[in-house]
Amino acid sequence: MPRRELERLQYERLRDRFGVDRDALADQPFTTKSDLRDAYPFGMLRVPRDECVRIHASSGTRGKATIVAYTRSDLDLWSDCCARAIAAGGGGPGTLVHIAYGYGLFTGGLGFHYGAERLGCTVVPASSGHTTRQAQLLEDLGAEILCCTPSYALAIADHVEDVSRLRLRAGLFGAEPWTERIRGAIEEALNLCALDVYGLSEIVGPGVSSECLEGLGGAHVNEDHFLVETVDPETGAAVPEGEVGELVFTTLTKEAMPLLRYRSGDLASVTREPCPCGRTFARMSRVKGRTDDMLIIRGVNVFPSEIERVLLGFEGLEPHYQLIVDRADRLDELTVYVEGAVDAAPVRDQLERALGLSARVEVVERGSIPRSEGKALRVLDRRA
């Protein structure tokens, strides 16, 4: 759809759903996760509870879980968004899609499941866990598309004996921040094209945005359903297009729990430059970090993604790591555990230059760091 028509559709839906005109959007207050928690469990519903056909919930790793409800129409739009993501990854009727996201209250597995079926794909609902069996199923059934978290894709790759026996062409990976170096590691390990899929349960789940095969480097936001803004995380003021800010979403078509200007906590940039694939949706960058992921260690702001960038710049280090933050004698200490076969000293020196503070580096044997079957637990902050 041409941008002008798309924006007209967006603002018609904004007015119909919230009674807000385009020019008044920036004056509306933000909605935050605290609002959802304060309204727990059903205080944010805008339809009678008996019109809801599904309940999901966030993981609750950063506090009380947030409850998300769906009407039948909400499930349809979610399925459509996930179907678009799979289609952008080359899927179509008959494509065999292996889903290794968890099923249950977490939105990952079921979102991709219904999206794949909506597209006419053949679905393998493997869920997460039983990692050796996952690798065997990929080989035996000949899946062409793999859907899971990036960290779990690497865990599965550890159990693949001969990648040439796989028929994978693309992978749809999301639910946790990951970097270009992790993308490269997955692509090398599984011989596929790794695509970023973004979502958050409060908005709908996976499928809020997704990369296409033709235009790697930006995930298309499904703007007919979600209006996206980028704001300064401290002031809430809009940031210029192309600059990193906090993503703010307004749901334009959700019935059960529509949200106006929801602060995601995710840091990324948005561009409306044309994509080689021809889609006219805005594209968001890979998430650079979260406003609540930042660690303050001895007065220095540290993002785990910056540590990952340094670690994966060393040939010989595996894409598995864990950060331990502790306090000894009232002084914060950062210890970085990483797998590989290199000397720790140059890694420590490079981290100190990049972060502006010292850290202990422990290079451990391959397989020593626990593998995740869902969202990777990269940081353990023991200071509390």
Tab-separated table of C-alpha atoms in Angstrom:
chain	number	residue	atom	x	y	z
A	1	MET	CA	0.000	0.000	0.000
A	2	PRO	CA	1.413	3.462	-0.820
A	3	ARG	CA	2.633	5.288	2.284
A	4	ARG	CA	0.041	8.045	1.994
A	5	GLU	CA	-2.825	5.548	1.907
A	6	LEU	CA	-1.276	3.496	4.698
A	7	GLU	CA	-0.972	6.529	6.971
A	8	ARG	CA	-4.549	7.543	6.181
A	9	LEU	CA	-5.677	4.046	7.215
A	10	GLN	CA	-3.626	4.239	10.412
A	11	TYR	CA	-5.106	7.506	11.546
A	12	GLU	CA	-8.649	6.461	10.656
A	13	ARG	CA	-8.194	3.406	12.859
A	14	LEU	CA	-6.577	5.517	15.598
A	15	ARG	CA	-9.595	7.816	15.655
A	16	ASP	CA	-12.066	4.920	15.538
A	17	ARG	CA	-10.323	2.961	18.318
A	18	PHE	CA	-9.305	5.736	20.719
A	19	GLY	CA	-11.071	8.909	19.544
A	20	VAL	CA	-7.671	10.562	19.021
A	21	ASP	CA	-6.807	12.632	15.966
A	22	ARG	CA	-3.419	12.393	14.297
A	23	ASP	CA	-2.222	15.791	15.481
A	24	ALA	CA	-3.190	15.030	19.082
A	25	LEU	CA	-1.346	11.704	19.384
A	26	ALA	CA	1.862	13.163	20.823
A	27	ASP	CA	-0.166	14.864	23.572
A	28	GLN	CA	-1.631	11.596	24.833
A	29	PRO	CA	-0.110	10.021	27.972
A	30	PHE	CA	1.992	6.897	27.715
A	31	THR	CA	0.845	3.475	28.860
A	32	THR	CA	3.451	1.453	30.754
A	33	LYS	CA	3.922	-2.069	32.024
A	34	SER	CA	3.199	-0.745	35.515
A	35	ASP	CA	-0.298	0.175	34.327
A	36	LEU	CA	-0.873	-3.438	33.264
A	37	ARG	CA	0.473	-4.784	36.539
A	38	ASP	CA	-1.667	-2.398	38.552
A	39	ALA	CA	-4.704	-3.596	36.597
A	40	TYR	CA	-3.830	-7.294	37.061
A	41	PRO	CA	-5.453	-9.510	35.961
A	42	PHE	CA	-8.329	-8.139	33.863
A	43	GLY	CA	-8.521	-4.431	34.650
A	44	MET	CA	-7.354	-3.419	31.159
A	45	LEU	CA	-10.030	-5.409	29.331
A	46	ARG	CA	-12.224	-3.362	26.996
A	47	VAL	CA	-14.637	-6.182	26.189
A	48	PRO	CA	-16.625	-8.509	28.481
A	49	ARG	CA	-14.366	-11.295	29.743
A	50	ASP	CA	-16.580	-13.959	28.173
A	51	GLU	CA	-15.763	-12.548	24.711
A	52	CYS	CA	-12.105	-13.490	25.245
A	53	VAL	CA	-11.153	-16.854	23.768
A	54	ARG	CA	-7.485	-16.967	24.845
A	55	ILE	CA	-5.286	-15.810	27.733
A	56	HIS	CA	-1.496	-15.457	27.501
A	57	ALA	CA	1.009	-13.920	29.902
A	58	SER	CA	4.493	-12.458	29.876
A	59	SER	CA	7.325	-14.448	31.421
A	60	GLY	CA	7.381	-12.248	34.508
A	61	THR	CA	11.195	-12.253	34.598
A	62	ARG	CA	11.221	-8.551	35.512
A	63	GLY	CA	8.351	-8.607	38.012
A	64	LYS	CA	4.756	-9.801	38.125
A	65	ALA	CA	3.601	-11.333	34.848
A	66	THR	CA	1.287	-9.239	32.696
A	67	ILE	CA	-1.919	-10.875	31.498
A	68	VAL	CA	-2.944	-10.525	27.845
A	69	ALA	CA	-6.383	-11.484	26.540
A	70	TYR	CA	-7.526	-12.099	22.954
A	71	THR	CA	-10.862	-12.071	21.213
A	72	ARG	CA	-11.433	-14.225	18.153
A	73	SER	CA	-10.638	-11.222	15.966
A	74	ASP	CA	-7.422	-10.587	17.912
A	75	LEU	CA	-6.270	-14.146	17.219
A	76	ASP	CA	-7.017	-13.671	13.537
A	77	LEU	CA	-4.911	-10.525	13.264
A	78	TRP	CA	-2.099	-12.205	15.232
A	79	SER	CA	-2.186	-15.189	12.905
A	80	ASP	CA	-2.025	-12.863	9.913
A	81	CYS	CA	1.017	-11.039	11.314
A	82	CYS	CA	2.883	-14.287	11.961
A	83	ALA	CA	1.886	-15.575	8.515
A	84	ARG	CA	3.428	-12.434	7.013
A	85	ALA	CA	6.660	-13.110	8.935
A	86	ILE	CA	6.856	-16.659	7.605
A	87	ALA	CA	6.041	-15.518	4.072
A	88	ALA	CA	8.789	-12.879	4.294
A	89	GLY	CA	11.137	-15.755	5.159
A	90	GLY	CA	10.196	-17.633	2.013
A	91	GLY	CA	7.417	-19.790	3.431
A	92	GLY	CA	4.247	-20.722	1.616
A	93	PRO	CA	1.694	-23.516	1.239
A	94	GLY	CA	3.359	-26.840	1.963
A	95	THR	CA	6.535	-25.377	3.484
A	96	LEU	CA	7.574	-27.496	6.466
A	97	VAL	CA	7.958	-25.214	9.512
A	98	HIS	CA	9.611	-26.516	12.681
A	99	ILE	CA	8.497	-24.517	15.744
A	100	ALA	CA	10.827	-24.813	18.749
A	101	TYR	CA	9.443	-21.850	20.681
A	102	GLY	CA	7.743	-22.853	23.913
A	103	TYR	CA	3.998	-23.499	23.858
A	104	GLY	CA	1.775	-22.359	26.709
A	105	LEU	CA	1.328	-18.969	28.358
A	106	PHE	CA	4.379	-17.688	26.444
A	107	THR	CA	3.132	-16.269	23.145
A	108	GLY	CA	5.932	-17.577	20.919
A	109	GLY	CA	4.935	-21.100	19.975
A	110	LEU	CA	1.217	-20.683	19.383
A	111	GLY	CA	1.657	-17.424	17.465
A	112	PHE	CA	3.920	-18.995	14.870
A	113	HIS	CA	1.842	-22.166	14.888
A	114	TYR	CA	-1.365	-20.439	13.841
A	115	GLY	CA	0.506	-18.127	11.478
A	116	ALA	CA	2.079	-21.087	9.695
A	117	GLU	CA	-1.247	-22.877	9.421
A	118	ARG	CA	-2.888	-19.665	8.160
A	119	LEU	CA	-0.287	-19.625	5.365
A	120	GLY	CA	-0.923	-23.275	4.519
A	121	CYS	CA	2.407	-24.575	5.819
A	122	THR	CA	3.040	-28.012	7.313
A	123	VAL	CA	3.738	-27.444	11.015
A	124	VAL	CA	5.986	-29.449	13.345
A	125	PRO	CA	4.925	-28.245	16.843
A	126	ALA	CA	8.112	-29.403	18.570
A	127	SER	CA	7.987	-26.777	21.349
A	128	SER	CA	11.215	-26.344	23.345
A	129	GLY	CA	13.266	-28.965	25.161
A	130	HIS	CA	14.549	-32.422	24.192
A	131	THR	CA	17.241	-30.696	22.164
A	132	THR	CA	18.839	-33.849	20.743
A	133	ARG	CA	15.422	-34.866	19.415
A	134	GLN	CA	14.964	-31.405	17.876
A	135	ALA	CA	18.102	-31.876	15.792
A	136	GLN	CA	16.985	-35.367	14.765
A	137	LEU	CA	13.529	-34.139	13.722
A	138	LEU	CA	15.047	-31.334	11.644
A	139	GLU	CA	17.054	-33.915	9.728
A	140	ASP	CA	14.410	-36.625	9.457
A	141	LEU	CA	11.447	-34.431	8.490
A	142	GLY	CA	13.363	-31.964	6.340
A	143	ALA	CA	12.111	-28.710	7.834
A	144	GLU	CA	12.730	-25.657	5.656
A	145	ILE	CA	12.044	-22.964	8.271
A	146	LEU	CA	13.025	-23.043	11.958
A	147	CYS	CA	11.292	-20.818	14.522
A	148	CYS	CA	12.856	-20.401	17.983
A	149	THR	CA	14.936	-18.051	20.110
A	150	PRO	CA	18.445	-17.270	18.798
A	151	SER	CA	20.082	-18.838	21.847
A	152	TYR	CA	18.080	-22.039	21.398
A	153	ALA	CA	19.022	-22.198	17.721
A	154	LEU	CA	22.667	-22.294	18.827
A	155	ALA	CA	21.834	-24.966	21.392
A	156	ILE	CA	20.170	-27.094	18.708
A	157	ALA	CA	23.182	-26.585	16.442
A	158	ASP	CA	25.371	-28.178	19.140
A	159	HIS	CA	23.487	-31.441	18.509
A	160	VAL	CA	23.599	-31.386	14.698
A	161	GLU	CA	26.221	-33.891	13.590
A	162	ASP	CA	26.169	-33.111	9.869
A	163	VAL	CA	24.602	-29.812	8.783
A	164	SER	CA	24.612	-30.950	5.138
A	165	ARG	CA	21.782	-33.334	6.024
A	166	LEU	CA	19.485	-30.425	6.921
A	167	ARG	CA	17.177	-28.742	4.423
A	168	LEU	CA	16.750	-25.507	6.353
A	169	ARG	CA	16.563	-22.336	4.259
A	170	ALA	CA	15.541	-19.722	6.831
A	171	GLY	CA	15.113	-19.235	10.541
A	172	LEU	CA	12.742	-16.828	12.320
A	173	PHE	CA	14.391	-15.886	15.583
A	174	GLY	CA	13.215	-13.525	18.303
A	175	ALA	CA	11.998	-13.133	21.917
A	176	GLU	CA	15.444	-11.951	23.090
A	177	PRO	CA	17.987	-9.354	21.944
A	178	TRP	CA	20.666	-10.675	19.586
A	179	THR	CA	23.426	-9.191	17.492
A	180	GLU	CA	24.730	-9.433	13.947
A	181	ARG	CA	27.539	-11.654	15.196
A	182	ILE	CA	25.016	-14.071	16.688
A	183	ARG	CA	23.224	-14.007	13.336
A	184	GLY	CA	26.464	-15.003	11.624
A	185	ALA	CA	27.116	-17.784	14.135
A	186	ILE	CA	23.622	-19.251	13.615
A	187	GLU	CA	23.874	-19.028	9.835
A	188	GLU	CA	27.234	-20.793	9.838
A	189	ALA	CA	26.093	-23.497	12.273
A	190	LEU	CA	22.773	-24.315	10.555
A	191	ASN	CA	23.392	-23.155	6.956
A	192	LEU	CA	20.316	-20.935	6.734
A	193	CYS	CA	19.342	-17.271	6.470
A	194	ALA	CA	18.631	-15.974	9.989
A	195	LEU	CA	15.802	-13.416	10.176
A	196	ASP	CA	14.824	-11.219	13.098
A	197	VAL	CA	11.240	-11.348	14.343
A	198	TYR	CA	10.101	-8.867	16.977
A	199	GLY	CA	7.109	-8.894	19.246
A	200	LEU	CA	5.934	-8.368	22.786
A	201	SER	CA	3.029	-10.056	24.475
A	202	GLU	CA	1.408	-6.792	25.565
A	203	ILE	CA	0.982	-5.717	21.939
A	204	VAL	CA	0.129	-9.095	20.396
A	205	GLY	CA	3.122	-11.452	20.634
A	206	PRO	CA	5.624	-12.313	17.883
A	207	GLY	CA	4.851	-10.779	14.512
A	208	VAL	CA	4.783	-7.107	15.447
A	209	SER	CA	7.633	-6.809	12.948
A	210	SER	CA	9.807	-9.177	10.911
A	211	GLU	CA	12.702	-9.100	8.472
A	212	CYS	CA	12.404	-10.156	4.850
A	213	LEU	CA	14.931	-12.135	2.815
A	214	GLU	CA	15.511	-9.248	0.414
A	215	GLY	CA	16.041	-6.405	2.894
A	216	LEU	CA	18.091	-7.732	5.783
A	217	GLY	CA	18.858	-5.047	8.319
A	218	GLY	CA	15.357	-3.905	9.218
A	219	ALA	CA	12.171	-5.627	10.401
A	220	HIS	CA	8.924	-4.514	8.737
A	221	VAL	CA	6.436	-3.228	11.334
A	222	ASN	CA	2.873	-4.327	10.558
A	223	GLU	CA	1.716	-0.730	10.510
A	224	ASP	CA	-1.865	-1.456	9.545
A	225	HIS	CA	-2.200	-2.942	13.047
A	226	PHE	CA	0.490	-1.128	15.069
A	227	LEU	CA	1.455	2.535	14.976
A	228	VAL	CA	5.100	2.914	16.023
A	229	GLU	CA	6.929	5.915	17.512
A	230	THR	CA	10.475	6.336	18.826
A	231	VAL	CA	10.987	8.581	21.847
A	232	ASP	CA	13.781	9.666	24.141
A	233	PRO	CA	13.568	7.183	27.060
A	234	GLU	CA	14.259	9.934	29.600
A	235	THR	CA	12.158	12.844	28.304
A	236	GLY	CA	9.522	11.030	26.240
A	237	ALA	CA	10.059	13.470	23.354
A	238	ALA	CA	10.097	12.157	19.800
A	239	VAL	CA	13.516	11.415	18.298
A	240	PRO	CA	14.307	11.985	14.599
A	241	GLU	CA	13.750	9.144	12.159
A	242	GLY	CA	16.755	6.854	11.998
A	243	GLU	CA	17.982	7.646	15.514
A	244	VAL	CA	17.807	5.143	18.363
A	245	GLY	CA	15.009	5.694	20.858
A	246	GLU	CA	12.509	3.734	22.917
A	247	LEU	CA	9.850	2.039	20.790
A	248	VAL	CA	6.277	3.111	21.591
A	249	PHE	CA	3.340	1.230	20.073
A	250	THR	CA	-0.345	1.976	19.667
A	251	THR	CA	-2.564	-0.970	18.726
A	252	LEU	CA	-4.990	0.022	15.976
A	253	THR	CA	-7.136	-3.100	15.632
A	254	LYS	CA	-6.984	-5.033	18.914
A	255	GLU	CA	-10.302	-5.528	20.665
A	256	ALA	CA	-9.691	-7.140	24.051
A	257	MET	CA	-6.813	-4.983	25.318
A	258	PRO	CA	-6.095	-2.037	23.012
A	259	LEU	CA	-3.115	0.024	24.158
A	260	LEU	CA	-2.428	3.689	23.434
A	261	ARG	CA	1.242	4.743	23.275
A	262	TYR	CA	2.633	1.721	25.095
A	263	ARG	CA	6.282	2.121	26.129
A	264	SER	CA	8.001	-1.107	25.167
A	265	GLY	CA	11.304	-0.499	26.956
A	266	ASP	CA	13.102	-1.652	23.792
A	267	LEU	CA	15.707	0.613	22.174
A	268	ALA	CA	15.829	0.700	18.369
A	269	SER	CA	15.627	3.031	15.395
A	270	VAL	CA	12.885	3.250	12.760
A	271	THR	CA	13.169	4.191	9.088
A	272	ARG	CA	10.586	4.590	6.351
A	273	GLU	CA	13.098	4.328	3.519
A	274	PRO	CA	11.955	1.947	0.751
A	275	CYS	CA	12.918	-1.729	1.093
A	276	PRO	CA	14.181	-3.793	-1.877
A	277	CYS	CA	11.329	-6.260	-1.308
A	278	GLY	CA	8.705	-3.634	-2.183
A	279	ARG	CA	6.922	-3.642	1.159
A	280	THR	CA	6.061	-0.100	2.239
A	281	PHE	CA	5.895	-0.686	5.999
A	282	ALA	CA	8.365	1.157	8.207
A	283	ARG	CA	11.355	-0.922	9.288
A	284	MET	CA	12.838	-1.071	12.764
A	285	SER	CA	16.441	-1.899	13.508
A	286	ARG	CA	17.487	-4.815	15.634
A	287	VAL	CA	16.810	-4.027	19.306
A	288	LYS	CA	19.970	-2.460	20.728
A	289	GLY	CA	19.009	-3.131	24.336
A	290	ARG	CA	16.312	-2.448	26.882
A	291	THR	CA	15.893	0.523	29.139
A	292	ASP	CA	15.738	-1.916	32.092
A	293	ASP	CA	18.637	-4.105	30.869
A	294	MET	CA	21.271	-1.486	31.507
A	295	LEU	CA	23.608	-2.346	34.363
A	296	ILE	CA	25.265	0.337	36.468
A	297	ILE	CA	28.594	-1.061	37.628
A	298	ARG	CA	30.822	1.230	39.667
A	299	GLY	CA	28.965	4.188	38.196
A	300	VAL	CA	29.414	3.055	34.588
A	301	ASN	CA	26.420	2.313	32.327
A	302	VAL	CA	26.898	-1.139	30.775
A	303	PHE	CA	24.676	-2.819	28.188
A	304	PRO	CA	25.073	-6.616	27.809
A	305	SER	CA	24.873	-6.178	24.029
A	306	GLU	CA	28.118	-4.158	24.111
A	307	ILE	CA	29.876	-6.959	25.987
A	308	GLU	CA	28.550	-9.466	23.441
A	309	ARG	CA	29.884	-7.342	20.591
A	310	VAL	CA	33.382	-7.430	22.087
A	311	LEU	CA	33.322	-11.142	22.900
A	312	LEU	CA	32.195	-12.246	19.470
A	313	GLY	CA	34.910	-10.163	17.859
A	314	PHE	CA	37.454	-12.758	19.034
A	315	GLU	CA	38.010	-15.720	16.761
A	316	GLY	CA	37.963	-18.863	18.857
A	317	LEU	CA	35.241	-17.748	21.280
A	318	GLU	CA	31.872	-19.475	21.132
A	319	PRO	CA	28.593	-17.446	21.049
A	320	HIS	CA	27.717	-18.572	24.589
A	321	TYR	CA	28.462	-16.338	27.542
A	322	GLN	CA	27.184	-15.303	30.967
A	323	LEU	CA	27.723	-12.164	33.044
A	324	ILE	CA	27.867	-12.296	36.836
A	325	VAL	CA	27.618	-9.031	38.765
A	326	ASP	CA	28.459	-9.276	42.453
A	327	ARG	CA	29.597	-7.024	45.281
A	328	ALA	CA	32.661	-7.571	47.474
A	329	ASP	CA	33.778	-5.112	50.166
A	330	ARG	CA	31.125	-2.662	48.888
A	331	LEU	CA	32.689	-2.673	45.406
A	332	ASP	CA	30.850	-3.983	42.335
A	333	GLU	CA	32.568	-6.793	40.451
A	334	LEU	CA	31.798	-7.985	36.918
A	335	THR	CA	32.834	-11.479	35.865
A	336	VAL	CA	32.405	-12.589	32.262
A	337	TYR	CA	32.268	-16.305	31.525
A	338	VAL	CA	32.715	-17.291	27.882
A	339	GLU	CA	33.461	-20.548	26.085
A	340	GLY	CA	36.405	-21.031	23.781
A	341	ALA	CA	40.116	-21.621	23.434
A	342	VAL	CA	41.774	-18.214	23.683
A	343	ASP	CA	43.790	-16.407	26.320
A	344	ALA	CA	41.620	-14.382	28.698
A	345	ALA	CA	44.037	-11.426	28.929
A	346	PRO	CA	43.374	-9.802	25.509
A	347	VAL	CA	39.635	-10.315	25.975
A	348	ARG	CA	39.823	-8.591	29.354
A	349	ASP	CA	41.845	-5.710	27.912
A	350	GLN	CA	39.423	-5.192	25.022
A	351	LEU	CA	36.439	-5.214	27.362
A	352	GLU	CA	38.094	-2.632	29.600
A	353	ARG	CA	38.684	-0.324	26.613
A	354	ALA	CA	35.128	-0.750	25.350
A	355	LEU	CA	33.319	-0.453	28.699
A	356	GLY	CA	35.548	1.900	30.634
A	357	LEU	CA	35.806	-0.433	33.629
A	358	SER	CA	37.702	-3.569	34.537
A	359	ALA	CA	36.164	-7.042	34.518
A	360	ARG	CA	37.306	-10.561	35.269
A	361	VAL	CA	37.193	-12.873	32.252
A	362	GLU	CA	36.964	-16.642	32.650
A	363	VAL	CA	37.345	-18.685	29.449
A	364	VAL	CA	35.717	-22.050	30.139
A	365	GLU	CA	35.363	-25.301	28.225
A	366	ARG	CA	32.779	-25.677	25.488
A	367	GLY	CA	29.446	-26.752	26.969
A	368	SER	CA	30.196	-25.354	30.447
A	369	ILE	CA	27.704	-22.490	30.253
A	370	PRO	CA	24.072	-23.635	30.658
A	371	ARG	CA	22.077	-23.677	27.413
A	372	SER	CA	18.637	-22.124	27.303
A	373	GLU	CA	15.559	-23.762	25.846
A	374	GLY	CA	13.801	-20.392	25.742
A	375	LYS	CA	15.043	-16.903	26.524
A	376	ALA	CA	18.719	-16.984	27.432
A	377	LEU	CA	19.638	-15.935	30.976
A	378	ARG	CA	22.707	-13.892	30.112
A	379	VAL	CA	22.994	-11.785	33.280
A	380	LEU	CA	22.992	-12.770	36.947
A	381	ASP	CA	23.006	-9.711	39.197
A	382	ARG	CA	23.731	-10.910	42.726
A	383	ARG	CA	24.209	-7.509	44.338
A	384	ALA	CA	20.783	-7.567	45.974
